[in-house]
Coordinates of C-alpha atoms in Angstrom, one line a residue:
M1 CA -68.0 -78.2 67.6
P2 CA -69.4 -74.8 66.3
A3 CA -67.3 -72.9 63.7
R4 CA -64.9 -70.4 65.1
P5 CA -64.5 -66.9 63.8
V6 CA -61.3 -66.5 61.7
N7 CA -59.2 -63.4 61.6
E8 CA -56.7 -62.2 59.0
I9 CA -53.7 -63.9 60.6
E10 CA -55.5 -67.2 60.7
R11 CA -56.7 -66.7 57.1
A12 CA -53.1 -66.1 56.0
L13 CA -51.9 -69.3 57.7
M14 CA -54.7 -71.3 56.2
A15 CA -53.7 -70.1 52.7
H16 CA -50.7 -72.3 53.0
P17 CA -51.5 -75.5 51.0
G18 CA -50.5 -77.7 53.9
V19 CA -52.5 -76.0 56.6
A20 CA -56.0 -77.5 57.2
D21 CA -57.0 -75.2 60.1
A22 CA -55.5 -72.5 62.4
F23 CA -56.4 -70.6 65.5
L24 CA -54.8 -68.0 67.7
S25 CA -54.6 -68.4 71.5
A26 CA -54.0 -65.4 73.8
E27 CA -51.4 -66.5 76.4
P28 CA -50.2 -64.3 79.2
G29 CA -46.4 -64.1 79.3
H30 CA -43.8 -62.4 81.5
G31 CA -44.1 -59.2 79.4
G32 CA -47.9 -59.2 79.1
Q33 CA -50.3 -60.8 76.7
S34 CA -48.8 -62.8 73.8
E35 CA -50.5 -64.8 71.1
V36 CA -49.6 -68.2 69.9
A37 CA -50.8 -69.6 66.6
F38 CA -51.6 -73.2 66.3
V39 CA -52.0 -74.8 62.9
A40 CA -53.3 -78.2 61.8
I41 CA -51.3 -79.8 59.0
D42 CA -53.1 -81.8 56.4
P43 CA -52.2 -85.5 56.8
D44 CA -51.2 -85.9 53.1
H45 CA -49.0 -82.8 53.3
L46 CA -47.4 -84.2 56.5
S47 CA -46.7 -87.6 54.9
A48 CA -45.4 -86.0 51.7
G49 CA -43.2 -83.6 53.7
K50 CA -41.8 -86.4 55.8
A51 CA -41.0 -88.5 52.7
K52 CA -39.4 -85.6 50.8
H53 CA -37.2 -84.6 53.7
L54 CA -36.7 -87.9 55.4
Q55 CA -33.2 -88.6 54.1
A56 CA -32.1 -85.0 54.5
E57 CA -33.5 -84.9 58.0
S58 CA -32.0 -88.2 58.9
D59 CA -28.6 -87.1 57.7
R60 CA -29.1 -83.8 59.6
R61 CA -29.9 -85.6 62.8
V62 CA -27.0 -87.9 62.5
A63 CA -24.7 -84.9 61.9
Q64 CA -26.3 -83.1 64.8
W65 CA -25.7 -85.9 67.2
R66 CA -22.1 -86.3 65.9
R67 CA -21.4 -82.7 66.6
A68 CA -23.0 -82.9 70.0
F69 CA -21.0 -86.0 71.0
D70 CA -17.8 -84.6 69.5
Q71 CA -18.2 -81.4 71.5
A72 CA -19.0 -83.2 74.7
Y73 CA -16.1 -85.6 74.3
R74 CA -13.6 -82.9 73.4
H75 CA -14.4 -80.9 76.5
D76 CA -14.2 -83.9 78.9
A77 CA -11.5 -82.9 81.4
D78 CA -10.6 -86.6 82.1
G79 CA -9.0 -87.0 78.6
V80 CA -9.4 -90.5 77.1
V81 CA -10.7 -92.2 80.3
P82 CA -14.4 -93.3 79.9
S83 CA -16.6 -91.0 81.9
F84 CA -20.2 -90.0 82.3
V85 CA -19.8 -86.8 80.2
G86 CA -23.0 -85.7 78.6
W87 CA -25.5 -87.3 81.1
T88 CA -27.8 -84.5 82.1
S89 CA -30.9 -84.6 84.1
N90 CA -34.2 -83.5 82.5
F91 CA -35.4 -82.4 85.9
T92 CA -32.5 -80.2 86.9
N93 CA -30.6 -79.6 83.6
R94 CA -27.5 -80.5 85.6
P95 CA -25.3 -83.6 85.4
I96 CA -26.8 -86.7 86.9
P97 CA -25.0 -87.4 90.2
E98 CA -22.1 -89.8 89.6
P99 CA -23.2 -92.4 92.3
D100 CA -26.5 -92.8 90.4
M101 CA -24.6 -93.2 87.1
V102 CA -22.3 -95.8 88.6
D103 CA -25.2 -97.7 90.0
W104 CA -27.0 -97.6 86.6
L105 CA -23.9 -98.8 84.8
D106 CA -23.2 -101.6 87.3
H107 CA -26.7 -103.0 86.8
T108 CA -26.5 -102.7 83.0
I109 CA -23.2 -104.6 83.1
L110 CA -24.8 -107.4 85.1
Q111 CA -27.7 -107.7 82.6
I112 CA -25.3 -108.0 79.7
R113 CA -22.9 -110.4 81.4
A114 CA -25.8 -112.7 82.3
L115 CA -26.2 -113.4 78.5
G116 CA -22.8 -115.2 78.6
G117 CA -21.5 -113.8 75.3
R118 CA -17.7 -113.8 74.6
R119 CA -17.9 -112.3 71.2
V120 CA -19.6 -108.9 71.4
L121 CA -20.6 -106.2 69.0
E122 CA -21.5 -102.9 70.6
I123 CA -23.4 -100.4 68.4
G124 CA -22.9 -96.9 69.7
C125 CA -20.0 -97.4 72.1
G126 CA -19.8 -93.7 73.0
V127 CA -17.1 -93.0 75.5
G128 CA -16.5 -96.6 76.3
L129 CA -18.4 -97.2 79.5
L130 CA -19.3 -100.7 78.5
V131 CA -16.1 -101.4 76.7
E132 CA -14.0 -100.8 79.8
K133 CA -16.1 -103.3 81.9
L134 CA -17.1 -105.9 79.4
A135 CA -14.2 -106.2 76.8
P136 CA -11.6 -107.7 79.2
G137 CA -13.8 -110.8 79.6
C138 CA -14.4 -111.2 75.9
D139 CA -12.5 -113.0 73.2
V140 CA -13.8 -110.6 70.6
Y141 CA -15.1 -107.1 71.1
C142 CA -16.0 -104.6 68.4
G143 CA -17.4 -101.2 69.0
T144 CA -19.0 -98.8 66.5
D145 CA -19.8 -95.2 66.9
L146 CA -20.7 -92.3 64.6
S147 CA -18.4 -89.9 66.5
P148 CA -14.8 -89.7 65.1
V149 CA -13.7 -88.1 68.4
A150 CA -15.2 -91.0 70.4
V151 CA -13.6 -93.6 68.2
Q152 CA -10.1 -91.9 68.2
R153 CA -10.4 -91.5 72.0
L154 CA -11.3 -95.1 72.6
R155 CA -8.5 -96.4 70.3
A156 CA -6.0 -94.5 72.3
F157 CA -7.5 -95.7 75.6
A158 CA -7.6 -99.3 74.5
Q159 CA -3.9 -99.2 73.4
S160 CA -3.0 -98.0 76.8
K161 CA -4.6 -101.0 78.5
P162 CA -3.2 -104.5 77.7
E163 CA -6.6 -106.1 78.5
L164 CA -8.2 -104.0 75.8
R165 CA -5.8 -104.2 72.9
H166 CA -7.9 -106.9 71.2
V167 CA -10.8 -104.4 70.9
E168 CA -11.7 -103.1 67.4
F169 CA -13.4 -99.7 66.9
L170 CA -15.2 -98.7 63.7
E171 CA -16.4 -95.2 62.9
R172 CA -19.9 -95.6 61.4
E173 CA -23.6 -95.0 62.0
A174 CA -25.7 -97.6 63.6
A175 CA -27.4 -98.9 60.4
D176 CA -24.0 -99.5 58.7
L177 CA -23.0 -103.0 59.7
S178 CA -21.4 -103.8 56.4
G179 CA -18.3 -106.0 56.3
L180 CA -19.0 -107.7 59.6
P181 CA -19.2 -111.5 59.2
L182 CA -22.6 -113.3 59.6
N183 CA -23.0 -115.4 62.8
S184 CA -19.8 -114.0 64.2
F185 CA -21.0 -112.6 67.5
D186 CA -22.7 -114.1 70.6
A187 CA -24.3 -110.7 71.5
V188 CA -25.0 -107.4 69.9
V189 CA -25.5 -104.6 72.4
L190 CA -27.3 -101.3 71.8
N191 CA -27.3 -99.5 75.1
S192 CA -28.8 -96.0 75.6
V193 CA -28.6 -95.2 71.9
V194 CA -31.9 -96.0 70.2
Q195 CA -33.6 -92.9 71.6
Y196 CA -31.4 -91.0 69.2
F197 CA -32.5 -92.9 66.1
P198 CA -34.6 -91.0 63.5
G199 CA -37.5 -93.4 63.7
I200 CA -38.8 -96.9 64.5
E201 CA -38.2 -98.0 60.9
Y202 CA -34.5 -97.1 61.4
L203 CA -34.3 -99.2 64.6
H204 CA -36.1 -102.1 62.8
L205 CA -33.4 -102.0 60.0
V206 CA -30.6 -102.1 62.6
L207 CA -32.2 -105.0 64.4
E208 CA -32.7 -106.9 61.1
Q209 CA -29.0 -106.5 60.3
A210 CA -27.9 -107.3 63.8
A211 CA -29.9 -110.6 63.9
G212 CA -27.8 -111.8 60.9
L213 CA -24.6 -111.2 62.8
V214 CA -25.5 -113.1 65.9
A215 CA -24.8 -116.8 66.1
P216 CA -27.7 -119.2 66.9
G217 CA -28.4 -119.1 70.6
G218 CA -27.0 -115.6 70.9
H219 CA -28.8 -112.4 71.9
I220 CA -29.4 -108.7 71.1
F221 CA -29.5 -106.5 74.1
V222 CA -31.3 -103.2 73.7
G223 CA -30.8 -101.1 76.8
D224 CA -32.2 -97.9 78.2
V225 CA -35.3 -97.7 76.0
R226 CA -37.5 -94.8 76.8
N227 CA -41.0 -96.1 77.5
L228 CA -43.9 -94.6 75.5
E229 CA -46.5 -95.8 78.0
L230 CA -44.8 -93.7 80.7
L231 CA -44.2 -90.6 78.5
P232 CA -47.1 -88.6 79.9
V233 CA -46.0 -89.4 83.5
F234 CA -42.4 -88.4 82.6
H235 CA -43.3 -85.1 81.1
R236 CA -45.8 -84.3 83.9
E237 CA -43.1 -84.9 86.5
V238 CA -40.4 -82.9 84.5
Q239 CA -42.8 -79.9 84.0
S240 CA -43.9 -80.1 87.7
A241 CA -40.3 -79.9 88.8
K242 CA -39.5 -76.9 86.5
V243 CA -42.7 -74.8 86.9
S244 CA -44.2 -73.6 90.1
G245 CA -47.7 -72.1 90.5
A246 CA -49.1 -73.3 87.2
T247 CA -52.7 -74.2 87.1
D248 CA -53.8 -77.7 86.3
A249 CA -54.9 -76.6 82.8
A250 CA -51.6 -74.9 82.1
L251 CA -49.6 -77.9 83.3
A252 CA -51.8 -80.2 81.1
R253 CA -51.1 -78.1 78.1
K254 CA -47.4 -78.0 78.7
I255 CA -47.3 -81.8 79.0
F256 CA -49.4 -82.2 75.9
L257 CA -47.1 -80.0 73.8
S258 CA -44.0 -81.7 75.2
I259 CA -45.3 -85.0 74.0
A260 CA -46.4 -83.7 70.6
Q261 CA -43.0 -82.1 70.1
E262 CA -40.9 -85.0 71.4
R263 CA -37.8 -85.2 69.2
E264 CA -36.4 -88.5 70.6
L265 CA -37.5 -92.1 69.8
V266 CA -39.7 -93.3 72.6
I267 CA -41.0 -96.9 72.2
D268 CA -44.0 -98.8 73.5
P269 CA -42.9 -102.3 74.8
R270 CA -45.5 -103.8 72.4
Y271 CA -43.1 -103.2 69.5
F272 CA -40.6 -105.6 70.9
Q273 CA -43.3 -108.1 71.9
G274 CA -44.3 -108.3 68.2
I275 CA -40.8 -108.3 66.8
F276 CA -40.8 -111.9 65.7
R277 CA -41.4 -110.8 62.1
I278 CA -37.6 -110.3 61.9
P279 CA -36.1 -113.6 60.8
R280 CA -34.1 -115.5 63.4
I281 CA -35.5 -113.6 66.4
S282 CA -37.3 -116.2 68.4
G283 CA -38.0 -114.4 71.7
A284 CA -38.2 -111.1 73.5
E285 CA -37.9 -110.4 77.2
I286 CA -38.8 -106.9 78.6
L287 CA -36.7 -106.2 81.7
L288 CA -37.4 -103.6 84.3
K289 CA -34.5 -101.2 85.0
R290 CA -32.8 -101.6 88.3
G291 CA -30.7 -99.1 90.2
S292 CA -31.0 -96.1 92.5
S293 CA -31.4 -93.3 89.8
Y294 CA -35.0 -92.3 89.7
E295 CA -34.7 -90.8 86.2
L296 CA -32.7 -93.6 84.6
T297 CA -34.8 -96.4 86.0
R298 CA -38.5 -95.3 86.3
Y299 CA -39.2 -94.3 82.7
R300 CA -37.0 -96.8 80.8
Y301 CA -36.6 -100.5 80.2
D302 CA -34.2 -103.1 78.7
V303 CA -34.9 -105.7 76.1
V304 CA -33.2 -109.0 75.4
L305 CA -33.9 -110.6 72.0
R306 CA -33.0 -114.2 71.5
V307 CA -31.6 -115.2 68.1
D308 CA -31.9 -118.7 66.6
R309 CA -31.0 -120.2 63.3
E310 CA -34.5 -120.5 61.9
A311 CA -37.1 -118.4 63.7
A312 CA -39.8 -116.2 62.2
S313 CA -43.6 -116.0 62.2
A314 CA -45.4 -118.3 59.8
D315 CA -46.5 -115.4 57.7
S316 CA -43.2 -113.5 57.8
E317 CA -42.9 -113.3 54.1
N318 CA -46.1 -111.3 53.9
S319 CA -45.5 -109.2 57.0
S320 CA -43.6 -106.1 57.7
L321 CA -43.3 -103.4 60.4
V322 CA -45.6 -101.0 58.5
P323 CA -48.9 -102.7 59.1
D324 CA -48.1 -103.0 62.9
M325 CA -47.4 -99.3 63.0
K326 CA -50.6 -98.4 61.2
Q327 CA -52.6 -100.7 63.3
G328 CA -51.3 -99.1 66.5
E329 CA -52.1 -95.6 65.1
S330 CA -55.6 -96.6 64.1
E331 CA -56.2 -97.8 67.7
G332 CA -55.1 -94.5 69.0
R333 CA -52.0 -96.1 70.5
P334 CA -48.9 -95.6 68.3
L335 CA -46.0 -98.0 68.9
A336 CA -43.4 -95.1 69.0
T337 CA -43.0 -91.4 68.7
D338 CA -42.2 -90.0 65.3
P339 CA -39.1 -87.8 65.6
M340 CA -39.1 -87.1 61.9
A341 CA -42.7 -85.8 62.0
A342 CA -41.8 -83.7 65.0
A343 CA -38.8 -82.2 63.2
F344 CA -40.8 -81.5 60.1
L345 CA -43.6 -79.8 62.0
Q346 CA -41.2 -77.7 63.9
H347 CA -39.5 -76.6 60.7
L348 CA -42.9 -75.9 59.1
G349 CA -43.9 -73.8 62.1
M350 CA -40.8 -71.6 61.7
E351 CA -41.5 -71.4 58.0
L352 CA -45.0 -70.2 58.6
G353 CA -43.8 -67.6 61.1
D354 CA -41.5 -66.2 58.3
V355 CA -44.5 -66.1 56.0
L356 CA -46.5 -64.0 58.5
Q357 CA -43.5 -61.7 59.0
A358 CA -43.2 -61.1 55.2
Q359 CA -47.0 -60.6 54.8
F360 CA -47.6 -58.4 57.8
P361 CA -44.3 -56.6 58.4
E362 CA -45.8 -53.9 60.6
A363 CA -48.3 -56.0 62.6
K364 CA -48.0 -57.5 66.0
L365 CA -47.6 -61.2 65.2
P366 CA -47.9 -64.3 67.2
A367 CA -44.9 -65.1 69.4
A368 CA -44.8 -68.6 67.9
V369 CA -46.5 -70.7 65.2
I370 CA -46.9 -74.3 66.4
A371 CA -47.6 -76.8 63.7
L372 CA -49.4 -80.0 64.9
N373 CA -51.0 -83.0 63.3
Q374 CA -54.7 -82.8 63.1
R375 CA -55.4 -85.1 66.1
D376 CA -53.2 -83.0 68.4
F377 CA -54.6 -79.8 66.9
A378 CA -58.1 -80.9 67.7
E379 CA -57.2 -81.7 71.3
I380 CA -55.6 -78.2 71.7
V381 CA -58.7 -76.5 70.3
Q382 CA -60.9 -78.6 72.6
A383 CA -58.8 -77.8 75.6
S384 CA -58.8 -74.1 74.8
S385 CA -62.5 -74.0 74.5
N386 CA -62.9 -75.8 77.8
A387 CA -60.6 -73.4 79.7
P388 CA -60.8 -70.0 78.2
G389 CA -58.8 -67.2 79.7
D390 CA -56.6 -69.6 81.8
R391 CA -53.9 -67.3 83.1
G392 CA -51.7 -70.2 84.2
D393 CA -50.3 -70.7 80.7
N394 CA -47.6 -68.1 81.2
E395 CA -44.8 -70.5 80.3
L396 CA -46.4 -71.8 77.1
V397 CA -44.6 -69.6 74.6
E398 CA -41.2 -70.3 76.3
A399 CA -41.8 -74.0 76.2
S400 CA -42.8 -74.1 72.6
V401 CA -40.3 -72.0 70.7

C-alpha cells in the first residue's frame, strides 16, 4: 500500500509512544462533514497496557455490573418476586417480550433438569429465575451473585416460600468459590452470565474451580453463551434493524467497528471442545438453543461439561489455555473476544482526544479518536481506500463514541 500523506493532527497522534499509525477519515454527519481519527496501537503497548490495567479494569467491570444489577433490581416493580427485569433487546432497545422470555426459561430449565443433579451450585443467580424453578426439586441448592441487592432480595423471597427455605445465597463474584466443599455438588450452573466476564482467562479460572466442586459423574452447565462464529451475522442484523438507507460500505464499516469494540465476552465453541486440559473434565457437549425468541436462540448456545474423578489430557501438566488462545489468534480465528483490550482501547481513544484538545485548543478536531489493534486498523484503512467519499457513513461517529 502506498504511503499516505500525514497532516498535523495525525502527526500529533503518532507522537504518542503507543501509536504506530493514524489517519483521518471525513465522515458526513447530521450536522455536515465530521472527521474521525483512527489510530493503530502498537502490539507491545497494547499488551503492556492490558497487563498494567487488567486488575483495575477487572475490578471496575465487576463494580460496573454490580451497580447496573443493583439499579435494575431496585427498580423492579414486582418487589422480591423473580422477574425478567433487565432483559433488553439489542434490536429494539426495549424489553424482550415476556412470552419469549418464558419460553427461553422453560427450555433452559429442561436442559438443566435433564442432568439429574439434586445438589446444585448456581454461579450468578441474579433475580432467581432458575432458583424458583429448580431449587424445590433439589436436596441442596446454593446460589452466588455479586449483587448485594439480588442476594438480599432472594433471601427474603426464599424465606417466604417453604419449598425454598433450604436454599443458601452467597454474595461474591464468580471466581470466588472459596469455602465450598470439594465434590459436594452434582451440577454447577452458569446461565447467561459468562458474557459479563472480563475475559476467557477468567472463565477458565471459574471452570477450573467449579470442576473441583463437582462430584464424579456430575456436570457443569454453561448456558446462553454468545457465539463468536455468529458475531458478524448478529451485528449485521442489529445494525440493519437500527439503520435505514445506509450503503453496503457504510453498513460493513459499522459492523466491523461493532465487532472491534465488543465489550462482552463472546466465545467460539472451539474453546469448549478443547477444554479437556482442565483436570476432571472428560467431555463437552455443545447444545443448540431452543425456543421461540429469535434473539435469545439464534446467536447463542449451551454447553454441558462432564466431570469425572480422573480425567485430563495426557499432556495436561505441560498445557494451559494460553497456547490455545495464541494458536487461534495466529490462525486469524481467536477463540473469544477480548473485553479488556476493547476497554483499554476505548480509554486510550478518549485519552488521545484529550491530548488533541490540549495541543490544538482553537482547531476543529476530529469528532472521535478510535483506537484499534493493528490488524483492525489495517482493515479500516483498506476499506477506506476502496470506498473513498462513501456518503453512507453518516452514523459512524454516533456509533463509535
